[in-house]
Short mmCIF file of C-alpha atoms in Angstrom, two decimals:
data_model
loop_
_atom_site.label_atom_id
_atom_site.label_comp_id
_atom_site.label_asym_id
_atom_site.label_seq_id
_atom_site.Cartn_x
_atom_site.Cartn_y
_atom_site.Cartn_z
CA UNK A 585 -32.73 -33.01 32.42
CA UNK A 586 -30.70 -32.70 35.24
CA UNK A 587 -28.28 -29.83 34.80
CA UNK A 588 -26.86 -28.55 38.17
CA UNK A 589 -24.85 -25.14 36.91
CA UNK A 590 -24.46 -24.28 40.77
CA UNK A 591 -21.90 -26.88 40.38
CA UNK A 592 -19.36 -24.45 38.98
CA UNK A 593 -19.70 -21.91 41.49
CA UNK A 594 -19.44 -23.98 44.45
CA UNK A 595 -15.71 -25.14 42.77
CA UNK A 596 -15.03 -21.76 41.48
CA UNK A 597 -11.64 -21.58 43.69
CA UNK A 598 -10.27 -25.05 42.85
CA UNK A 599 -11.26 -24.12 38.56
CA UNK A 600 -9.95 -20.44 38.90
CA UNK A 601 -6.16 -22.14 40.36
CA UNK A 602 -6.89 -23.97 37.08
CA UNK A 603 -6.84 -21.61 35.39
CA UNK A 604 -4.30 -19.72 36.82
CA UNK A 605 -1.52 -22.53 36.57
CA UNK A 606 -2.71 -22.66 32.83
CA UNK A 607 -2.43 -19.13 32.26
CA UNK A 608 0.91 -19.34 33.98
CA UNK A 609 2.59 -22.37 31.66
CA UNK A 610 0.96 -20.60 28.59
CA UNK A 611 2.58 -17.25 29.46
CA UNK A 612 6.00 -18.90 30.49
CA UNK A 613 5.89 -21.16 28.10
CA UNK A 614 5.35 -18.29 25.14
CA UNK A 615 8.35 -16.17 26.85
CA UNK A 616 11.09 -18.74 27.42
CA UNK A 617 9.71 -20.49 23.84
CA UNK A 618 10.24 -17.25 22.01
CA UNK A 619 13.61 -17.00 23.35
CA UNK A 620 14.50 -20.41 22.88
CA UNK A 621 13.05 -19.98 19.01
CA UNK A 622 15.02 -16.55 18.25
CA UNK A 623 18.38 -18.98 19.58
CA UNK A 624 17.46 -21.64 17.35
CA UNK A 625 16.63 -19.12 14.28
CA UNK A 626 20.01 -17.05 14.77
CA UNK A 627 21.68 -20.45 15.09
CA UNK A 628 19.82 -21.83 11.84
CA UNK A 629 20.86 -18.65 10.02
CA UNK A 630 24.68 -18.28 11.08
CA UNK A 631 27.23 -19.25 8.58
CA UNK A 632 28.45 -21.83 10.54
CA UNK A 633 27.38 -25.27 8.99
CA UNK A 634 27.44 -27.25 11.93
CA UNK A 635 25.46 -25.01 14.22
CA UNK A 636 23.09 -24.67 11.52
CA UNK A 637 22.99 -28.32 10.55
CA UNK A 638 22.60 -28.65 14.58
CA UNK A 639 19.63 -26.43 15.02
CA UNK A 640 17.69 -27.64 11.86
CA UNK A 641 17.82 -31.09 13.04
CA UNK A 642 16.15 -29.80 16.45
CA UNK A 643 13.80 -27.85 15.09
CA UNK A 644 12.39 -30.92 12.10
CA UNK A 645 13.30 -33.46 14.77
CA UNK A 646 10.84 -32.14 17.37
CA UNK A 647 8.20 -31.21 14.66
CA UNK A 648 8.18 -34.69 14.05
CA UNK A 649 6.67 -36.04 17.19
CA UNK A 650 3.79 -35.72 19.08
CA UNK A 651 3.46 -33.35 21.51
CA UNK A 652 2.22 -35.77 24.32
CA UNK A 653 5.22 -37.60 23.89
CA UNK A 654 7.48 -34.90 24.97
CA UNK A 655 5.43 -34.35 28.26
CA UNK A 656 5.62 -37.81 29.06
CA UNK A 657 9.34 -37.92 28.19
CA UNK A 658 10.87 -34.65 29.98
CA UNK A 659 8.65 -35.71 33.12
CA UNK A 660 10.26 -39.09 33.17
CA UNK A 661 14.16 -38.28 31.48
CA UNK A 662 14.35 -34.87 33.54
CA UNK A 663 14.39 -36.68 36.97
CA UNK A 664 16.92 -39.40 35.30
CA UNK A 665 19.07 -36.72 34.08
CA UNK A 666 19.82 -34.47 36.75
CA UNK A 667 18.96 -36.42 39.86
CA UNK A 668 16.54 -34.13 41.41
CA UNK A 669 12.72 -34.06 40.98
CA UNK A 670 11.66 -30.63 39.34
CA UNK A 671 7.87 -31.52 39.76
CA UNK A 672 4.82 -31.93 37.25
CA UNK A 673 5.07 -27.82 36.52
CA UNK A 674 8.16 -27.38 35.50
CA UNK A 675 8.57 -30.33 33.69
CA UNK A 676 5.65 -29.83 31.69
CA UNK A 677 7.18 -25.99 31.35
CA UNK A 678 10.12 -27.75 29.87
CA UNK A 679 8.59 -29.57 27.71
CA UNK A 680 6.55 -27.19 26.30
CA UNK A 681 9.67 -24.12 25.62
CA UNK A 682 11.56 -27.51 23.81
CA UNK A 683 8.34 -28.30 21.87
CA UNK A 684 7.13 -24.52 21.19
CA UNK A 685 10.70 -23.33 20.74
CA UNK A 686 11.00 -25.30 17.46
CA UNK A 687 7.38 -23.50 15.96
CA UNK A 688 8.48 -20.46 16.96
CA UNK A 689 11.35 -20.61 15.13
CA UNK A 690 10.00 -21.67 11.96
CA UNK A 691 7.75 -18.83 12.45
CA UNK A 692 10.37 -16.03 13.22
CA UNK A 693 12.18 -17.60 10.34
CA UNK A 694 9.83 -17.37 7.58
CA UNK A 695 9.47 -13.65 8.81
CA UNK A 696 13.27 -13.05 8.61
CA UNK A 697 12.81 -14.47 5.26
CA UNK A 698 10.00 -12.88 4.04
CA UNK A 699 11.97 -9.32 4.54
CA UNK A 700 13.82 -8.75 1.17
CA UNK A 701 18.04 -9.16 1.40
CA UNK A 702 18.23 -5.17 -0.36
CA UNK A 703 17.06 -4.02 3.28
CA UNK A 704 19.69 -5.79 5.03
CA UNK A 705 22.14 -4.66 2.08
CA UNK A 706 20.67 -1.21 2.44
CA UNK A 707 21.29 -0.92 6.08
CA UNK A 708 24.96 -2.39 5.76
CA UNK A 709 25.87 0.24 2.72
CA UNK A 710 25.03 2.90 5.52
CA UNK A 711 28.32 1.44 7.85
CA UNK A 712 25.68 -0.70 10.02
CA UNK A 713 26.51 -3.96 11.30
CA UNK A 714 24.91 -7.01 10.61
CA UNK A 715 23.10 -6.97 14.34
CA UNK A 716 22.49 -3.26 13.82
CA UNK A 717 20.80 -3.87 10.65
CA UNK A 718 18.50 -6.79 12.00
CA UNK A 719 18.18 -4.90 15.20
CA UNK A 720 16.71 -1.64 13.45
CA UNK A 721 15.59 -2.46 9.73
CA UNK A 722 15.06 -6.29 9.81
CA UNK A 723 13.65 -7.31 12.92
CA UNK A 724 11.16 -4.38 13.35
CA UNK A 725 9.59 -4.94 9.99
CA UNK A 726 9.66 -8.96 9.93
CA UNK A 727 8.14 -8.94 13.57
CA UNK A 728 5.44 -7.06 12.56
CA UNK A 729 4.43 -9.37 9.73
CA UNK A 730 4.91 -12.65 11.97
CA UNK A 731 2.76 -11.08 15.26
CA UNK A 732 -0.74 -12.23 13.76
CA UNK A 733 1.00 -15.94 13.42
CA UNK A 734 2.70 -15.83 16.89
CA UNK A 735 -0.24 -15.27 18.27
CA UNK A 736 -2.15 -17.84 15.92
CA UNK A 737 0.83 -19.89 17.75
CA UNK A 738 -0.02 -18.85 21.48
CA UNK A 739 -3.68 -19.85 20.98
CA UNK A 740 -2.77 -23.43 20.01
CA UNK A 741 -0.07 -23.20 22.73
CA UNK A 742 -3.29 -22.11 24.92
CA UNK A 743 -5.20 -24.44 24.33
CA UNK A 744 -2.20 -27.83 24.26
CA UNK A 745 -1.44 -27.03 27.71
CA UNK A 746 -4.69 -29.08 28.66
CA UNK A 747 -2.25 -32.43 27.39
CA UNK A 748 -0.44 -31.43 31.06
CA UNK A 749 -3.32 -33.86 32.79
CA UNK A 750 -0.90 -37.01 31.70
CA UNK A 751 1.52 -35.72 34.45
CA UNK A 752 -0.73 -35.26 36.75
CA UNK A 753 -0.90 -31.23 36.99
CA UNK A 754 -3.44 -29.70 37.78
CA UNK A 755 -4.05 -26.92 35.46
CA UNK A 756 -7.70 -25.71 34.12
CA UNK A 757 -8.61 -28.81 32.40
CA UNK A 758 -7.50 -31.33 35.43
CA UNK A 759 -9.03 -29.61 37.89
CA UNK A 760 -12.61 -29.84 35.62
CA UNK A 761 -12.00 -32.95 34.87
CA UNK A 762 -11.35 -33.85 38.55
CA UNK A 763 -14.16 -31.97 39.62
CA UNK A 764 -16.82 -33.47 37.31
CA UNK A 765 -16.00 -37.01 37.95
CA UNK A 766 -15.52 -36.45 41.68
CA UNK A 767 -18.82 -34.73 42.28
CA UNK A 768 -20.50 -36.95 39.01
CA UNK A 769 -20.97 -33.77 37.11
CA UNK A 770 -19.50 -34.50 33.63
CA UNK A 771 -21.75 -32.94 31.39
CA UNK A 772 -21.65 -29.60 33.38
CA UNK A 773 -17.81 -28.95 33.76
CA UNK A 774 -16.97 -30.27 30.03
CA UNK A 775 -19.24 -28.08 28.99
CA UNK A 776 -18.14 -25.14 31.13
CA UNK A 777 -14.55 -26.32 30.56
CA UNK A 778 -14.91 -26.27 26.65
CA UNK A 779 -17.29 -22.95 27.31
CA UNK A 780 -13.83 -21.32 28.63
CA UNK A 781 -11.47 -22.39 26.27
CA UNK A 782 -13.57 -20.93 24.08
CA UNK A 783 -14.32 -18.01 24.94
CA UNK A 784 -10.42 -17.04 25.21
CA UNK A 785 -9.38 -18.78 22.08
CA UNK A 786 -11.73 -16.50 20.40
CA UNK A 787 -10.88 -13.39 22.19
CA UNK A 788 -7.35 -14.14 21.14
CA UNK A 789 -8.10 -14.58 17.52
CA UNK A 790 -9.91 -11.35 16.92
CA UNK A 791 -7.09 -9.44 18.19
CA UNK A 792 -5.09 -12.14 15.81
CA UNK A 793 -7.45 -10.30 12.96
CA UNK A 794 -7.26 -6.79 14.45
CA UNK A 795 -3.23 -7.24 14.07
CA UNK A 796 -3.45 -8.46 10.58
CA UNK A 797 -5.22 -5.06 9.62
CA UNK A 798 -3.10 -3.13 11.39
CA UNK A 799 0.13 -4.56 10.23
CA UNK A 800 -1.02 -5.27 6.56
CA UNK A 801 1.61 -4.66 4.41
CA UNK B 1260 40.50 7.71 -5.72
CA UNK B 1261 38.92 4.31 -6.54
CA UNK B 1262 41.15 2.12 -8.45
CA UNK B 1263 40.48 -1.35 -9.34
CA UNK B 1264 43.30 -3.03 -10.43
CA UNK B 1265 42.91 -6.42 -12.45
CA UNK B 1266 39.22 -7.16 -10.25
CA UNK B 1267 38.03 -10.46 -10.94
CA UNK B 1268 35.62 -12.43 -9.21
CA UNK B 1269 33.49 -15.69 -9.67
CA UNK B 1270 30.24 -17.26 -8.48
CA UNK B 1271 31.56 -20.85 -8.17
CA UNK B 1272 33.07 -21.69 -11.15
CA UNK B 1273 30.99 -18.45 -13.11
CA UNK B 1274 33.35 -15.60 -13.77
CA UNK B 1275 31.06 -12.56 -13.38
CA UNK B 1276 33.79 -10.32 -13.29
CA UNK B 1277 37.42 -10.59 -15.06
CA UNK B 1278 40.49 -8.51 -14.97
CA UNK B 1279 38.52 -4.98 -14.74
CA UNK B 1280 41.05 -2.28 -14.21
CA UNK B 1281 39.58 1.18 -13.98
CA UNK B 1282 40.39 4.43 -12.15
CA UNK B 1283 37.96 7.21 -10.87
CA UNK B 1284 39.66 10.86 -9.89
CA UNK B 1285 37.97 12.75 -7.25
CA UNK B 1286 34.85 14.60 -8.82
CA UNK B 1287 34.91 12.65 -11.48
CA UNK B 1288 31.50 10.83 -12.49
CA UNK B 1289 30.88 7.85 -14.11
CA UNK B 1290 28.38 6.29 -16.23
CA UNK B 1291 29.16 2.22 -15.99
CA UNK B 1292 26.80 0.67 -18.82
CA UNK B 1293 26.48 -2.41 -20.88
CA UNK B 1294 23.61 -5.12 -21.19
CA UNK B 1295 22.28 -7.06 -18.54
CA UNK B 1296 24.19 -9.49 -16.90
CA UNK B 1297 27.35 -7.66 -17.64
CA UNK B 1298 28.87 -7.42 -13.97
CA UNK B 1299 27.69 -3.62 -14.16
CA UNK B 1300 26.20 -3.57 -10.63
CA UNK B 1301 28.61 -6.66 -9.03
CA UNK B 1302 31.23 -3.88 -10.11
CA UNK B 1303 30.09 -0.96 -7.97
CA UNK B 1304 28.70 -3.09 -5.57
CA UNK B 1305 32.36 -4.16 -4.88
CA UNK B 1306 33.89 -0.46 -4.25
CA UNK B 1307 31.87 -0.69 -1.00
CA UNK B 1308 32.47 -4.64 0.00
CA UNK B 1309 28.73 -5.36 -0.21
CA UNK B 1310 30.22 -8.15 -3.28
CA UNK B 1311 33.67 -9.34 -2.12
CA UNK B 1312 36.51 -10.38 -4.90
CA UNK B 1313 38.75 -13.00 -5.59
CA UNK B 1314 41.53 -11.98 -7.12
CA UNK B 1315 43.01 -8.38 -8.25
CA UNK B 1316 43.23 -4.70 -5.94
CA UNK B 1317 40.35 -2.26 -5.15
CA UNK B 1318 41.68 0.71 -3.53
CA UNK B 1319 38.82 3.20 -2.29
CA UNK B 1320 41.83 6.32 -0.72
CA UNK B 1321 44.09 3.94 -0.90
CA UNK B 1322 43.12 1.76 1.15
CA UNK B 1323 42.28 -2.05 0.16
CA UNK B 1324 38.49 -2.99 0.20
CA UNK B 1325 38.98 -6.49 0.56
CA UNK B 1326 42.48 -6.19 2.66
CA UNK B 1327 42.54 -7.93 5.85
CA UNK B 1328 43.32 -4.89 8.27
CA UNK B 1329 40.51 -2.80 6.36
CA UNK B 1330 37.64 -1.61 8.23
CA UNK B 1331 34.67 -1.93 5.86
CA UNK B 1332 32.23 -0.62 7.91
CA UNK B 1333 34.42 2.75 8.05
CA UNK B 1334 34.80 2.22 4.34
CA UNK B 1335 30.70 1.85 3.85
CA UNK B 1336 30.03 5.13 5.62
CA UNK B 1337 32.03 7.19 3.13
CA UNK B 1338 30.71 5.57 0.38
CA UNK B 1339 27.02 5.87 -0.28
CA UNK B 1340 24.89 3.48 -1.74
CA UNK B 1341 21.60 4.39 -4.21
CA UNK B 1342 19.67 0.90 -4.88
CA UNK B 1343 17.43 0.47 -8.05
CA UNK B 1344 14.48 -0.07 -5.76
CA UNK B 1345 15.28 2.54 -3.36
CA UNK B 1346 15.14 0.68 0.32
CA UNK B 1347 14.33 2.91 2.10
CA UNK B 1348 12.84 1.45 5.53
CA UNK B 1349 9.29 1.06 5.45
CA UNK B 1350 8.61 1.27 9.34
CA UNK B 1351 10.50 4.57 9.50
CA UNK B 1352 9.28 7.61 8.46
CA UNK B 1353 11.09 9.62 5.89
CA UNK B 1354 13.03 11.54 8.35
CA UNK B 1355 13.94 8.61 10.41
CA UNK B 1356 15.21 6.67 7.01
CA UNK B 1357 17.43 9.86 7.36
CA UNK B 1358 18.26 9.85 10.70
CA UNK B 1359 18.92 5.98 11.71
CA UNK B 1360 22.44 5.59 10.39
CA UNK B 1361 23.73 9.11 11.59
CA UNK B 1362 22.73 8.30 14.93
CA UNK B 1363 23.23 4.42 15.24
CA UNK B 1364 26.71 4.98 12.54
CA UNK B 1365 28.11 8.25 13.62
CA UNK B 1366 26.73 8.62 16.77
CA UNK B 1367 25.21 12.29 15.91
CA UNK B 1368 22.78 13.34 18.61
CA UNK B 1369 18.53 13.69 17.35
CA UNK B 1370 18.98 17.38 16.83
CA UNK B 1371 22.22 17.26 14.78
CA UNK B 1372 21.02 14.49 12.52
CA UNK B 1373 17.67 16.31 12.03
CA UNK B 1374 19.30 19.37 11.10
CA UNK B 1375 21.39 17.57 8.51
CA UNK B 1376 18.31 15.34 7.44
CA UNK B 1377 16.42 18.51 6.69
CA UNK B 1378 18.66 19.95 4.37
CA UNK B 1379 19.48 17.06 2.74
CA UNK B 1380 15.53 16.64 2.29
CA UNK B 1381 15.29 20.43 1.14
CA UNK B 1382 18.13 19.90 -1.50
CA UNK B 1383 16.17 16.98 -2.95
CA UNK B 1384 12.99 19.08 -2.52
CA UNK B 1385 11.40 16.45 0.06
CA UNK B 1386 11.46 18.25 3.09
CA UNK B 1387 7.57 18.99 2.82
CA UNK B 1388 7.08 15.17 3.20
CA UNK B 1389 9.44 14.07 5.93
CA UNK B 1390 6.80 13.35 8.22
CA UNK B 1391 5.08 10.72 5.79
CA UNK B 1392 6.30 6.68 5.42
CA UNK B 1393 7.97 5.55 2.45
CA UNK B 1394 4.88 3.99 1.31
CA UNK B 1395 3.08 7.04 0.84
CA UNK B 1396 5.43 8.39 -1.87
CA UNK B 1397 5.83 7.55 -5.45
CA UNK B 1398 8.83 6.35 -7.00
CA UNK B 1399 10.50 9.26 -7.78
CA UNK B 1400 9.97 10.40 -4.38
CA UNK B 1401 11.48 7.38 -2.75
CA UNK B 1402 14.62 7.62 -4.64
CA UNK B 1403 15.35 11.39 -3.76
CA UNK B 1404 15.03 10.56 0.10
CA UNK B 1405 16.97 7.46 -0.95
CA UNK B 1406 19.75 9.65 -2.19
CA UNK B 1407 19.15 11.84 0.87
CA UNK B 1408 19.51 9.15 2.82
CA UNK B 1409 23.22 8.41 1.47
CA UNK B 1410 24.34 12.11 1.70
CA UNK B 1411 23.12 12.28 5.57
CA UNK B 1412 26.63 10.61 6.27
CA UNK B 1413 29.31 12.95 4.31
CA UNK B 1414 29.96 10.47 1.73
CA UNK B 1415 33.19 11.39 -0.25
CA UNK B 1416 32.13 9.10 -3.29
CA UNK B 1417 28.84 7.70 -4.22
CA UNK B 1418 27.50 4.85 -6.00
CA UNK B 1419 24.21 4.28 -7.97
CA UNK B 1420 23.15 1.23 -9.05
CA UNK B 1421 20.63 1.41 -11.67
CA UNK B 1422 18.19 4.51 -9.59
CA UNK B 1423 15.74 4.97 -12.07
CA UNK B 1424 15.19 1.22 -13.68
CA UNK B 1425 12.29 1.18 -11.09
CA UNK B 1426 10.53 3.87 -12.41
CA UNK B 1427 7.78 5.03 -14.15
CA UNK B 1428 9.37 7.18 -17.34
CA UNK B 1429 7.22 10.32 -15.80
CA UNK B 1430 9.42 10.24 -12.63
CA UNK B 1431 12.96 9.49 -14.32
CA UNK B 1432 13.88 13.32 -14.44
CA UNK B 1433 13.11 14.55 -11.50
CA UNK B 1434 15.59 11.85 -10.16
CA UNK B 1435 18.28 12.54 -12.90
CA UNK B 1436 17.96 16.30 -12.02
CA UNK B 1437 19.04 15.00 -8.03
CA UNK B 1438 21.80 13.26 -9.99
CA UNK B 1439 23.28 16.16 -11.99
CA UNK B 1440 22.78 18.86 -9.52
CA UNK B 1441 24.64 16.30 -7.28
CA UNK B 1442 27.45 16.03 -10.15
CA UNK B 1443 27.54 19.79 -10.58
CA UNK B 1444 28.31 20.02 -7.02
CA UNK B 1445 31.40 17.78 -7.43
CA UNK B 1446 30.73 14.37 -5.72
CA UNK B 1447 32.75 11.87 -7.21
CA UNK B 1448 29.78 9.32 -8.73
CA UNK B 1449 29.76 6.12 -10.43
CA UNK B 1450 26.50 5.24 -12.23
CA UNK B 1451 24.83 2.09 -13.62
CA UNK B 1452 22.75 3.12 -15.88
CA UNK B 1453 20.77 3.23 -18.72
CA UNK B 1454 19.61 6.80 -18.92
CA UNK B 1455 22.07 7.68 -22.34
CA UNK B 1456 20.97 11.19 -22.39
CA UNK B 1457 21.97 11.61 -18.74
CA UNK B 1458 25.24 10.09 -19.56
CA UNK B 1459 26.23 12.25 -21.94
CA UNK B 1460 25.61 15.08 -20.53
CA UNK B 1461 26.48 14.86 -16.88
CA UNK B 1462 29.19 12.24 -17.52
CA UNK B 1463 32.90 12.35 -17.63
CA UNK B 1464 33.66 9.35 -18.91
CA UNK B 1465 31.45 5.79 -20.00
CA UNK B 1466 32.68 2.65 -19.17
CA UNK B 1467 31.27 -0.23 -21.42
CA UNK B 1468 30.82 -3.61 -20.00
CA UNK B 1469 30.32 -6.93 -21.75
CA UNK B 1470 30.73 -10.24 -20.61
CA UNK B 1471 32.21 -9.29 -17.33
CA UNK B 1472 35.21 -7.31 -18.79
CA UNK B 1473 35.23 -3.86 -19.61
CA UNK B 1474 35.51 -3.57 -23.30
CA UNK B 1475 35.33 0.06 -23.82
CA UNK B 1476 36.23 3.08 -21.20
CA UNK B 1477 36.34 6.62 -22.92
CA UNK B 1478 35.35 10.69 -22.90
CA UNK B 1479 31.31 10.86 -22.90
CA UNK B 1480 31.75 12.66 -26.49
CA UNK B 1481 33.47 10.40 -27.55
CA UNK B 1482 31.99 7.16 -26.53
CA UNK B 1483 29.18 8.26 -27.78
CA UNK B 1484 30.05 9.54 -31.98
CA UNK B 1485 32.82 7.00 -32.13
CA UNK B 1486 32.60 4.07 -30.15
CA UNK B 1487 35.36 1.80 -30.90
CA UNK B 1488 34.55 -1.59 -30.20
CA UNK B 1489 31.92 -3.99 -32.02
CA UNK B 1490 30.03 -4.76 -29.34
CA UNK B 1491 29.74 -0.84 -27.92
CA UNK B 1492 28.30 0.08 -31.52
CA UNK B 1493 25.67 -2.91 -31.37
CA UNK B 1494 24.87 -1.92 -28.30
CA UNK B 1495 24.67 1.54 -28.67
CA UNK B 1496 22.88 1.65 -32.00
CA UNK B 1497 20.17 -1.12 -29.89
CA UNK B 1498 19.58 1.51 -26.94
CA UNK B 1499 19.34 4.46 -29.10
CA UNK B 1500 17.05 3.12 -31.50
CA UNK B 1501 14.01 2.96 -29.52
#
């Protein structure tokens, strides 16, 4: 069989920019989703009913579609919206902190949750406020339960950024896919391609297991 | 120095408390008992606004708990706070469960609130373990720092709420002992529990609650050879028969 491996090599610049631009939607992506997800979660959790009522709808309303569909939408409402073409990148960036921003907060909800209401009550009977006492005795504790899920997150994050191809960016899985069908080498960079995504994902979710010893409650 | 005045309050349409009028001297304790589901706890837990009321006056120095101008976070660091299953912080080691309000609260600097944290851990004979995580103690343990953990801020009153329902019957004295010595001392206390021989001897007077109301509020001696209403006898003749 005809399996030319030297194919890889002689592309390695055009797949490590790939890569690169992947790396660098995942990691934005996780930051500004986090911070979008902690907004939505304080917003969920505030005794206002209409912020709250506001937020959930968000967060189940985005749950409820597909992922692709938000690419394809941001890329093509953004432009509509504010006049001015933001490009494939940060539209797809977009799209993925409004997507991600919703499972994050589920996530960093469930770990508020899962910290009993006699810590909170403990840390108010003390003269703390209610920020001081998620700041300090909250937070700390429910983060550490949630990390090995956030990161469980990430990986799927990781790995959905490939869906950027619709808009045309070229990120790790374009630039194979461009590559393989350009110089007719299909089986070679899918494989290498998959090989990759792999290889991280799996990295990732050892130190996903490593966490869950460490933090085991 | 805490006086509740006609204290009422309601879940919904539930009355959980009604019309409880009670007042505590300075260095006076407490023992508030009755059977479950009596508004016991919702009744201290309201001295320091962690349960808010709807109707009637709590005055902790004269000043109203629930009163619009009143600072309750003031009002929570003079008051401190013993849970029935301790909370203390489980990411903080024992002297940092000590430490975290006095610096965050009072705005002590590390060596002052260690200082204080010490003693307080020596008085409850804990200071040999205030390197370890809450986790690594046993009940018993976890209540003393809990209790030195409510000294650390100069509370002028505090409140207990049920400290040693959690606990295996080997570790209930050592926690009682924290308790009296404290009482001996002269803290002002009020007490929900069940613990009848701690009551009458470290008490000054029992309050009995039924139904939300307090039925019965008299002299330790004499709550406990003459109770006068019904429902204190029933009760009393159920708790001491075991």
């Amino acid at each position: 069989m005809d399996f030319d491996i030297f194919v890889i090599t002689r592309n390695f610049s055009l797949l490590a920019e790939g890569m690169l631009t992947t790396l660098r939607l995942t990691g934005l992506a996780l930051l500004f989703g986090l911070v979008w997800g902690t907004i939505l979660t304080l917003a969920r959790l505030a005794p206002g009913r209409l912020l709250s009522a506001l937020a959930t709808l968000y967060v189940n309303g985005i749950r409820a579609v597909p992922l692709i569909m938000v690419i394809f939408w941001i890329y093509f409402l953004l432009p509509v919206l504010s006049g001015t073409q933001i490009g494939p990148f940060y539209s797809a960036l977009v799209a993925f902190i409004l997507f991600e921003g919703a499972y994050f907060s589920e996530i960093i909800r469930a770990g508020i949750k899962s910290i009993s209401q006699g810590q909170l009550r403990a840390a108010l009977s003390t003269g703390m406020t209610y920020l001081q006492g998620m700041r300090y005795v909250v937070l700390p504790q429910a983060f550490r339960k949630m990390a090995p899920v956030l990161l469980t997150q990430s990986i799927a994050l990781f790995q959905d950024t490939s869906l950027v191809y619709v808009v045309g960016l070229m990120d790790f899985m374009t630039a194979s896919a461009m590559v393989a069908s350009r110089d007719g080498r299909l089986v070679e960079l899918y494989t290498f391609a998959a090989f990759v995504y792999l290889v991280i994902s799996l990295v990732a979710a050892s130190a996903v297991r490593l966490m869950e010893k460490k933090f085991k409650v | 120095m805490i006086k509740f005045d006609k204290v009422s309050k309601w879940y919904g349409t539930f009355q959980v408390l009604s019309d409880c009028t009670l007042e505590v001297a300075k260095g006076e304790v407490i023992v508030v008992c009755g059977p479950s589901g009596s508004g016991k706890s919702t009744l201290i837990k309201c001295v320091n606004a962690l349960e808010p009321y709807q109707s009637g006056s709590l005055k902790v120095e004269d000043i109203e708990v629930c009163g619009r101008s009143t600072d309750q976070r003031k009002l929570r660091q003079r008051i401190g706070m013993v849970f029935q299953n301790f909370e203390l912080y489980p990411h903080l080691s024992v002297l940092d469960n000590l430490r975290l309000a006095q610096v965050k609260v009072l705005k002590r600097n590390i060596s002052g609130a260690t200082d204080v944290a010490m003693q307080l851990l020596e008085r409850v004979g804990m200071q040999a373990h205030q390197a370890k995580f809450p986790g690594q103690l046993s009940g018993g343990q976890q209540q003393r720092v809990a209790i030195a953990r409510a000294l650390a801020m100069n509370p002028v009153a505090m409140l207990f709420d049920e400290p040693t329902s959690a606990l295996d019957p080997e570790m209930v004295s050592e926690v009682l002992d924290v308790m009296t010595q404290l009482a001996q001392q002269g803290m002002t206390m009020m007490c929900v529990t069940h613990e009848m021989g701690f009551a009458r001897r470290v008490a000054d007077r029992i309050v009995f609650m039924d139904g939300g109301s307090i039925v019965e509020e008299a002299p330790a001696e004499d709550f406990f050879n003459a109770p006068q209403s019904r429902r204190a006898k029933d009760f009393l003749s159920m708790i001491l028969a075991h």
